[in-house]
Short mmCIF file of C-alpha atoms and ligand atoms in Angstrom, two decimals:
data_model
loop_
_atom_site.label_atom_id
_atom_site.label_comp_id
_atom_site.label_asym_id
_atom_site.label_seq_id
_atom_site.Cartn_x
_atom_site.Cartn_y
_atom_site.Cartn_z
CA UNK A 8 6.51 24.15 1.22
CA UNK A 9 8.16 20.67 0.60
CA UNK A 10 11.84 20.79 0.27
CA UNK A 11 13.28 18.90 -2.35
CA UNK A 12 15.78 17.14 -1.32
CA UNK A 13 18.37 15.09 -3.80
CA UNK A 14 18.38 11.17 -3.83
CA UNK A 15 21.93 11.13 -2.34
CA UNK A 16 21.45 13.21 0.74
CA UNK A 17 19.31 11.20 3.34
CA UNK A 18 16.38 12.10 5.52
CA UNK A 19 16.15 11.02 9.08
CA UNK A 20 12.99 9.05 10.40
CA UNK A 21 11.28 12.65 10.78
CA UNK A 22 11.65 13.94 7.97
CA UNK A 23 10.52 11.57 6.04
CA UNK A 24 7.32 11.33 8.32
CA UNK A 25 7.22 14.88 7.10
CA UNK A 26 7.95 14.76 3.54
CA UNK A 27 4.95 12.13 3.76
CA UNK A 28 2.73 14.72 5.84
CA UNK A 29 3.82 17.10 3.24
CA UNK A 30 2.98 14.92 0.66
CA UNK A 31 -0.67 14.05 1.86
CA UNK A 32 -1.78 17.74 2.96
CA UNK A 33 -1.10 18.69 -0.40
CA UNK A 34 -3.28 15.46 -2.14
CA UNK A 35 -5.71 15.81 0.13
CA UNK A 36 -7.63 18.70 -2.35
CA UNK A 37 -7.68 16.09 -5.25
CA UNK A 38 -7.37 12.91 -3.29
CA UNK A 39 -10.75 11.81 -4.41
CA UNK A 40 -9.28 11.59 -7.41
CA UNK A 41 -8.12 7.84 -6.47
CA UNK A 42 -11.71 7.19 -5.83
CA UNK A 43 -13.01 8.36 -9.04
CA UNK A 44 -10.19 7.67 -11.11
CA UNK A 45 -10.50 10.81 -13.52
CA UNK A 46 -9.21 8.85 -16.11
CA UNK A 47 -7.24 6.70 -14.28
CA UNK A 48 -7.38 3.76 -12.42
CA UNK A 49 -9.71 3.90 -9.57
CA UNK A 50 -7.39 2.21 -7.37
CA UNK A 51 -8.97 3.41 -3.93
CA UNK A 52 -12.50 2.29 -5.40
CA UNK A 53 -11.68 -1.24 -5.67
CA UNK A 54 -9.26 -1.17 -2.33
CA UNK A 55 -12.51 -0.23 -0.81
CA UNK A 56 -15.23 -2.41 -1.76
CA UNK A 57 -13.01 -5.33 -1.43
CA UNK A 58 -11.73 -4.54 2.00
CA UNK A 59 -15.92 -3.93 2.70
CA UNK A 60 -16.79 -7.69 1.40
CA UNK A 61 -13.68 -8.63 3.95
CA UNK A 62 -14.84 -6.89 6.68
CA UNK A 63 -18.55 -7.78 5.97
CA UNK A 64 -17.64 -11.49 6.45
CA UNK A 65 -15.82 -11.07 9.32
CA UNK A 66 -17.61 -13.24 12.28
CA UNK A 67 -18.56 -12.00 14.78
CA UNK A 68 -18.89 -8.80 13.57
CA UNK A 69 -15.80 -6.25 14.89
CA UNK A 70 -17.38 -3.62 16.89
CA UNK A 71 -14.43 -1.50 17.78
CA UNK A 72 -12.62 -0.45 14.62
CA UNK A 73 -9.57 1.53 14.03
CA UNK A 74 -8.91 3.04 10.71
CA UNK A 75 -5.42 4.09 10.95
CA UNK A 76 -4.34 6.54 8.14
CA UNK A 77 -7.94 7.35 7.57
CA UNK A 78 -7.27 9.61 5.19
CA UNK A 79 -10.82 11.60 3.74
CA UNK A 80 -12.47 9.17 6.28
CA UNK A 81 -14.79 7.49 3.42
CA UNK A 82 -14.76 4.06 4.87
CA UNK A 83 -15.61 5.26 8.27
CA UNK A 84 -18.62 6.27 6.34
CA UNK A 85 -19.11 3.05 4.67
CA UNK A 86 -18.47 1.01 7.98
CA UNK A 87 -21.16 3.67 9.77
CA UNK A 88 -23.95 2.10 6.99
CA UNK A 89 -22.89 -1.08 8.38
CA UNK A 90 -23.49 -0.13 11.98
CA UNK A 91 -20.10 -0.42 12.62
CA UNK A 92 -19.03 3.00 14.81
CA UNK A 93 -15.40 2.89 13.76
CA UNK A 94 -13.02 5.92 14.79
CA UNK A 95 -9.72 6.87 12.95
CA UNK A 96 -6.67 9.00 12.78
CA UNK A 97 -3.99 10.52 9.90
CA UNK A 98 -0.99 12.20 10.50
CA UNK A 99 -1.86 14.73 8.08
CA UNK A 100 -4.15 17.74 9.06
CA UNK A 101 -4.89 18.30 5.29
CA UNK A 102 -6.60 15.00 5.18
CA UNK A 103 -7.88 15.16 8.60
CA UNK A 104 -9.98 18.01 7.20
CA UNK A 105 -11.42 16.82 3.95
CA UNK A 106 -12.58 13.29 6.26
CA UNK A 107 -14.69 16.22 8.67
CA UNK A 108 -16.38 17.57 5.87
CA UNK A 109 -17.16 14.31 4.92
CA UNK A 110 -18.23 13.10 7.78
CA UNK A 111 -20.36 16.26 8.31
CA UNK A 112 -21.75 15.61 5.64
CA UNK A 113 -23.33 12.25 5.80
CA UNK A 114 -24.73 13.65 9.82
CA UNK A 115 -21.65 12.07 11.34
CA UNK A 116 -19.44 13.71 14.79
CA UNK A 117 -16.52 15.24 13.29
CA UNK A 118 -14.70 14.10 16.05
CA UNK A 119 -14.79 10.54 14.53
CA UNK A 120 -11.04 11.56 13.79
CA UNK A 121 -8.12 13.13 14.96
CA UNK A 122 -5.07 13.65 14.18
CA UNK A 123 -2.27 10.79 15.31
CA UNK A 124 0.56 8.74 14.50
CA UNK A 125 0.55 5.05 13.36
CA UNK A 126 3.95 4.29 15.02
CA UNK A 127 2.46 5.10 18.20
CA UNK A 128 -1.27 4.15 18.05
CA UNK A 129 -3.43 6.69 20.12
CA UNK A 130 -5.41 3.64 21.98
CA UNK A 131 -5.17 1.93 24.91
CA UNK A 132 -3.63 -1.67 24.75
CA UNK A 133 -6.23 -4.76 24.08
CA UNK A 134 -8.64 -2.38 22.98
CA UNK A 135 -9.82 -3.17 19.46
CA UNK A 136 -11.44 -6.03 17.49
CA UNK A 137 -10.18 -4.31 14.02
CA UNK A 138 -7.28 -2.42 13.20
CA UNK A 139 -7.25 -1.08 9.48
CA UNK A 140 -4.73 0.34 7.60
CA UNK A 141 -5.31 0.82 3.37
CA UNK A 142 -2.44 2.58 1.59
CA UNK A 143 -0.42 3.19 4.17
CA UNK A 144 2.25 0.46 5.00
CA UNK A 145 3.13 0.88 1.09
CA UNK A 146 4.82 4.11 1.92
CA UNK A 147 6.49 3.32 5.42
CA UNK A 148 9.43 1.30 6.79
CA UNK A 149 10.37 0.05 10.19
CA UNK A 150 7.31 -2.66 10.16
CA UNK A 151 8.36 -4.50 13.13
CA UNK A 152 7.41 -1.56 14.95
CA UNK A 153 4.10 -1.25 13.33
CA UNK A 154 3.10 -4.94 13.74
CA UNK A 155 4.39 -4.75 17.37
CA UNK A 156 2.22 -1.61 17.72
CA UNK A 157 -0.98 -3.33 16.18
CA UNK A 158 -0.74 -6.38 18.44
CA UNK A 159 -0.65 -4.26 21.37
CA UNK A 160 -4.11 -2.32 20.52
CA UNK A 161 -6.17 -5.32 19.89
CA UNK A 162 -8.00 -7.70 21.65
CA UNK A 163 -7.09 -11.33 21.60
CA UNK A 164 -8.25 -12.70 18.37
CA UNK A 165 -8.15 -9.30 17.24
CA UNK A 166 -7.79 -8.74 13.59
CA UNK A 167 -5.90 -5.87 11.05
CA UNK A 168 -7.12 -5.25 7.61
CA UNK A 169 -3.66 -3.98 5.84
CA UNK A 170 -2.79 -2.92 2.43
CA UNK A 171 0.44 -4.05 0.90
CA UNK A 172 2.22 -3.80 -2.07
CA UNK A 173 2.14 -6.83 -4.19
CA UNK A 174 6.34 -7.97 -4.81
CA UNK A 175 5.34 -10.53 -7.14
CA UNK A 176 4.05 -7.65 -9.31
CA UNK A 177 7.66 -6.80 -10.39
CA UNK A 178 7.91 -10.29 -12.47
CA UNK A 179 5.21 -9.35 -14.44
CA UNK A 180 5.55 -5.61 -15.03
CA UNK A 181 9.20 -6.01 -17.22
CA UNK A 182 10.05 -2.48 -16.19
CA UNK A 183 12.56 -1.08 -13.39
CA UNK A 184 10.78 -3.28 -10.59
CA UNK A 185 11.76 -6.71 -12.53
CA UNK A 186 15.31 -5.38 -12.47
CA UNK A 187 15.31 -4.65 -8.82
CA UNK A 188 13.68 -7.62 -8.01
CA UNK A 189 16.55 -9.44 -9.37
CA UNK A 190 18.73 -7.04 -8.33
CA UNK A 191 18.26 -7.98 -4.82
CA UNK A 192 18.17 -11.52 -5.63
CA UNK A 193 21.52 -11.42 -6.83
CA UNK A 194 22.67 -9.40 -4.03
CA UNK A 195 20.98 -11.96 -1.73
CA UNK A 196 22.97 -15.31 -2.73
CA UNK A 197 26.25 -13.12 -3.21
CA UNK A 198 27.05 -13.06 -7.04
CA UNK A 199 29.70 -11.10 -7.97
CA UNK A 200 28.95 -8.04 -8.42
CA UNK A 201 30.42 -8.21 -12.65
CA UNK A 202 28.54 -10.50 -13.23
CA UNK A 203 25.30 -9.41 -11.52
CA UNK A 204 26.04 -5.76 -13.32
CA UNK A 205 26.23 -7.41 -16.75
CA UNK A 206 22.73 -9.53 -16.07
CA UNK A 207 21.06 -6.46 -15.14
CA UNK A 208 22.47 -4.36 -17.93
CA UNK A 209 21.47 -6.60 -19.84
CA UNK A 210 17.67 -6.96 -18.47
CA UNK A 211 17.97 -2.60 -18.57
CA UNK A 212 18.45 -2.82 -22.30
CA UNK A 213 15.35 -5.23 -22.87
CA UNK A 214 13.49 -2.19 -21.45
CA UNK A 215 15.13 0.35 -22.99
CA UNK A 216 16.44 1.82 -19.89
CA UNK A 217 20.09 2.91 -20.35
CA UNK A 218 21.86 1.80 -17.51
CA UNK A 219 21.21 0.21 -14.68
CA UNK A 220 22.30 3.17 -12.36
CA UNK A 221 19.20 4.65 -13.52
CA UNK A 222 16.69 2.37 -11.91
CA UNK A 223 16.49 3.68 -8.27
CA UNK A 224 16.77 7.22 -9.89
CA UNK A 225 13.23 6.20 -11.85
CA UNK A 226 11.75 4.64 -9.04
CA UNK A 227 12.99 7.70 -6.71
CA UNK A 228 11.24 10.03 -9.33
CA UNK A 229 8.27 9.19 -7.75
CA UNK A 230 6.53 12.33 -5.72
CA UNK A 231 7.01 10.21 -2.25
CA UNK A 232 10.75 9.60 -2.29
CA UNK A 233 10.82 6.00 -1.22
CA UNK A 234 14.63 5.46 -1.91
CA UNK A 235 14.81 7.30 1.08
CA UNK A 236 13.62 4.51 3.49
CA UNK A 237 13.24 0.42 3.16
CA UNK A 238 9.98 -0.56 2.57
CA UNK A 239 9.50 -4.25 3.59
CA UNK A 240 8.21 -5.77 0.45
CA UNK A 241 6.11 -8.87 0.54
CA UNK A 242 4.23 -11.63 -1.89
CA UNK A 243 1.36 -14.05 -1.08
CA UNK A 244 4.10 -16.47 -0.18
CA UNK A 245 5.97 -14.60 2.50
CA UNK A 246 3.67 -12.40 4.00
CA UNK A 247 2.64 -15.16 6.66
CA UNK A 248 5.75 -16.37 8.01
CA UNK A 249 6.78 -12.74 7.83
CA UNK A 250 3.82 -11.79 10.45
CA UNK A 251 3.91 -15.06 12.56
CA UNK A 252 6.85 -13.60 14.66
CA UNK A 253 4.17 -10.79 15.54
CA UNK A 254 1.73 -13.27 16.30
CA UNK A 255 -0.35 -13.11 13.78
CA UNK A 256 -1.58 -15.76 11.12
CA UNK A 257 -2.92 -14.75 8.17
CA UNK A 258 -6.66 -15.55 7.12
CA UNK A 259 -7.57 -14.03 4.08
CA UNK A 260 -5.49 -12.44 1.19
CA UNK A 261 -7.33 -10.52 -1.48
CA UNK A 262 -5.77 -8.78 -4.63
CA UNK A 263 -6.44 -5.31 -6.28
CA UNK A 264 -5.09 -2.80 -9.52
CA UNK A 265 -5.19 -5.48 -11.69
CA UNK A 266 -2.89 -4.62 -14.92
CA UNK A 267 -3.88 -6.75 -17.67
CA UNK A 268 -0.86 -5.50 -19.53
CA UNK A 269 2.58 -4.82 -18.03
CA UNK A 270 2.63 -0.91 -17.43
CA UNK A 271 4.38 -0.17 -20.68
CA UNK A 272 1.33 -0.36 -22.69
CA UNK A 273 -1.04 1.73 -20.25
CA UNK A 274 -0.61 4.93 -22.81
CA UNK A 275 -1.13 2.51 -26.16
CA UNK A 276 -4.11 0.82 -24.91
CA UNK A 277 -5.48 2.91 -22.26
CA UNK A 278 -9.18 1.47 -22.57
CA UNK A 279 -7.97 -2.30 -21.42
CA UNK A 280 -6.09 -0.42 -18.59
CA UNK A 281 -9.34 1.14 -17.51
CA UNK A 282 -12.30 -0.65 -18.63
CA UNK A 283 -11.07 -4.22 -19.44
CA UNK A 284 -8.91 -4.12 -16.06
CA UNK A 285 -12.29 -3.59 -13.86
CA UNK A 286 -13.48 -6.83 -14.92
CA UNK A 287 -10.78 -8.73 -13.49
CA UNK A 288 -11.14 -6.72 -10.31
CA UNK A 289 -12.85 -9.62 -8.05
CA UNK A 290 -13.27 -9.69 -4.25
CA UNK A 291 -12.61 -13.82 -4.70
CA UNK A 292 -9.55 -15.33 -5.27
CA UNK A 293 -7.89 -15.26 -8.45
CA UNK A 294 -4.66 -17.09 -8.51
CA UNK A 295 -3.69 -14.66 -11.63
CA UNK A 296 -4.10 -11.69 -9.32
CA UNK A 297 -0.86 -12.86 -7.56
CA UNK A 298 1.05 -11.46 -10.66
CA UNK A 299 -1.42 -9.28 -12.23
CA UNK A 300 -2.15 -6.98 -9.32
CA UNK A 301 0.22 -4.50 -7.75
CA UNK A 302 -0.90 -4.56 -4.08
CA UNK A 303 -2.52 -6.88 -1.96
CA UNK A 304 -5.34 -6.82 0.88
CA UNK A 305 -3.68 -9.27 3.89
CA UNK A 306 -6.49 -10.22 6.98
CA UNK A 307 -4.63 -11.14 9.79
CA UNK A 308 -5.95 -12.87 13.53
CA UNK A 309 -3.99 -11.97 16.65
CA UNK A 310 -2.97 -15.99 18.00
C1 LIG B 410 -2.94 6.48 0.29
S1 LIG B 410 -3.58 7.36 1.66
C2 LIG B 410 -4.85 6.23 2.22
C3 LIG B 410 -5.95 6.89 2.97
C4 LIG B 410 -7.12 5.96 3.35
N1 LIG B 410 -6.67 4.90 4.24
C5 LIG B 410 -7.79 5.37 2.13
O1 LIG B 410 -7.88 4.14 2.04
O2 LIG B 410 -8.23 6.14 1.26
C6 LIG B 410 -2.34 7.15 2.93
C7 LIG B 410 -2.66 7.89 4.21
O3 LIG B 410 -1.71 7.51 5.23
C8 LIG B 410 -1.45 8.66 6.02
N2 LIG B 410 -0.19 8.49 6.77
C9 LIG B 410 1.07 8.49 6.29
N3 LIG B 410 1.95 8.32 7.30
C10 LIG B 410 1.23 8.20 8.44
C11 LIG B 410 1.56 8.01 9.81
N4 LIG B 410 2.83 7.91 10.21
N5 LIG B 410 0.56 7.91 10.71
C12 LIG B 410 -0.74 8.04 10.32
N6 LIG B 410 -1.11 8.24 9.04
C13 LIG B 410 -0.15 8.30 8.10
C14 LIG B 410 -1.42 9.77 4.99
O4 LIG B 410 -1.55 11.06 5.55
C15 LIG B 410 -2.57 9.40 4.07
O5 LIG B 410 -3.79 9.98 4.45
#
């Protein structure tokens, strides 16, 4: 059983790694649900067939493939119909189980997965042409270490396929995220703090949200308690020079869970949040997606 632990006390590095394992065992009975959508977005529908079109025009062709955080193992499935024999791992044994069935059931070894950690990559160094990772980096900090951690398993002129979320979301959603974007502006260039209190009181009232010490207590609400840990946040602007330092240049950037709405008006007009949205799902580049979409699809090349 998870324990629920309040926003002020703070977890250490393993326990969050926990509360995430926690987290995941316990989705992993309805995480098809994010395939599906059950009458919501399909977000790990689209996050798959677009990362598929990236992969497929990957040249030459990546023979060894990684999926870290593989959860139900579906796109080791997919990348099998490709004849692409990639291998992958999740920290949580709940997931770890679903992907056998699923792999058992489309006449594939079971032991196409194991259990493992992403901070400490369970392959041997210059060993990969692809590393994936979809939905993951979204719920973990200490990046460095991650992006030092990919370089070392791949080749030279290796590639990763990661999912991240999308910063330049927040300008367009006008809820709690706006607010902390500029929240951390402000913070950034040193205004004083009355005066950045009164802007963002200000910006808490457009959204009817009471006071601005609410905001990380409505983010925190959130089943993964992310106000535990600090997620590196990036936008199609600083995502490159942010991975150069790792050696890596960026090649491709792809959007996906397009909102053509900001969130408030998901329960009004739930048919433009579901069927309207798919059509502005698009593997090719949208320059709208930038603000419309909350994460992002990065393709990197090890230099
Ligand atoms: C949103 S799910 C994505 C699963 C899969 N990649 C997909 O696209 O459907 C995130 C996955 O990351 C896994 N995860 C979280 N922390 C991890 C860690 N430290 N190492 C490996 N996997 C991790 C979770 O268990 C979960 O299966």
């Amino acid at each position: 059983m998870m324990q629920a632990i309040s926003a002020k006390e703070s977890m250490t590095r393993e326990q969050y790694k926990m509360h995430l394992k926690d987290y995941y065992d316990r989705q992993s009975a309805v995480y098809s649900a994010t395939y599906t959508g059950e009458g919501r977005y399909p977000t790990g529908h689209h996050r798959l067939w677009i990362s598929l079109a990236m992969i497929d025009a990957i040249e030459p062709k990546p023979q060894t493939v990684l999926d870290a955080g593989c959860g139900d193992a579906r796109l080791i499935v997919e990348l099998s119909k490709r004849g692409i024999n990639a291998t992958g791992f999740d920290i949580s044994d709940g997931m770890i189980d679903v992907g056998r069935k699923i792999l058992k059931e489309h006449d594939l070894p079971e032991d196409r997965i194991a259990i493992g950690d992403i901070y400490k990559i369970p392959v041997a160094d210059n060993s990969l042409d692809l590393l994936i990772a979809l939905g993951v980096l979204e719920n973990l900090d200490h990046h460095d270490e991650l992006f030092t951690e990919f370089r070392r398993v791949l080749k030279p002129k290796g590639r990763i396929l990661i999912s991240l979320d999308n910063q330049l979301f927040s300008l367009f959603s006008f809820n709690q995220y706006t607010i902390r974007f500029y929240k951390k502006l402000l913070e950034s260039i040193d205004v004083p703090t009355e005066e950045r209190n009164e802007v963002l009181r200000e910006m808490a009232s457009w959204f009817h949200i009471e006071d601005i010490e609410q905001i990380d207590r409505i983010i925190g609400d959130h089943q993964i308690q992310k106000d535990h840990v600090d997620i590196p946040v990036y936008n199609r602007l600083s995502v490159d020079p942010e991975l150069r330092p790792f050696g890596f240049a960026t090649e491709r950037l792809r959007f996906y869970h397009v909102h053509p709405l900001p969130p408030r008006f998901e329960k009004k007009f739930p048919e433009l949040f579901r069927g309207f949205a798919e059509k502005l799902e698009t593997s090719d580049y949208d320059w709208r997606s930038s603000l419309l979409c909350n994460c992002m699809l990065v393709q990197a090349v090890k230099e």
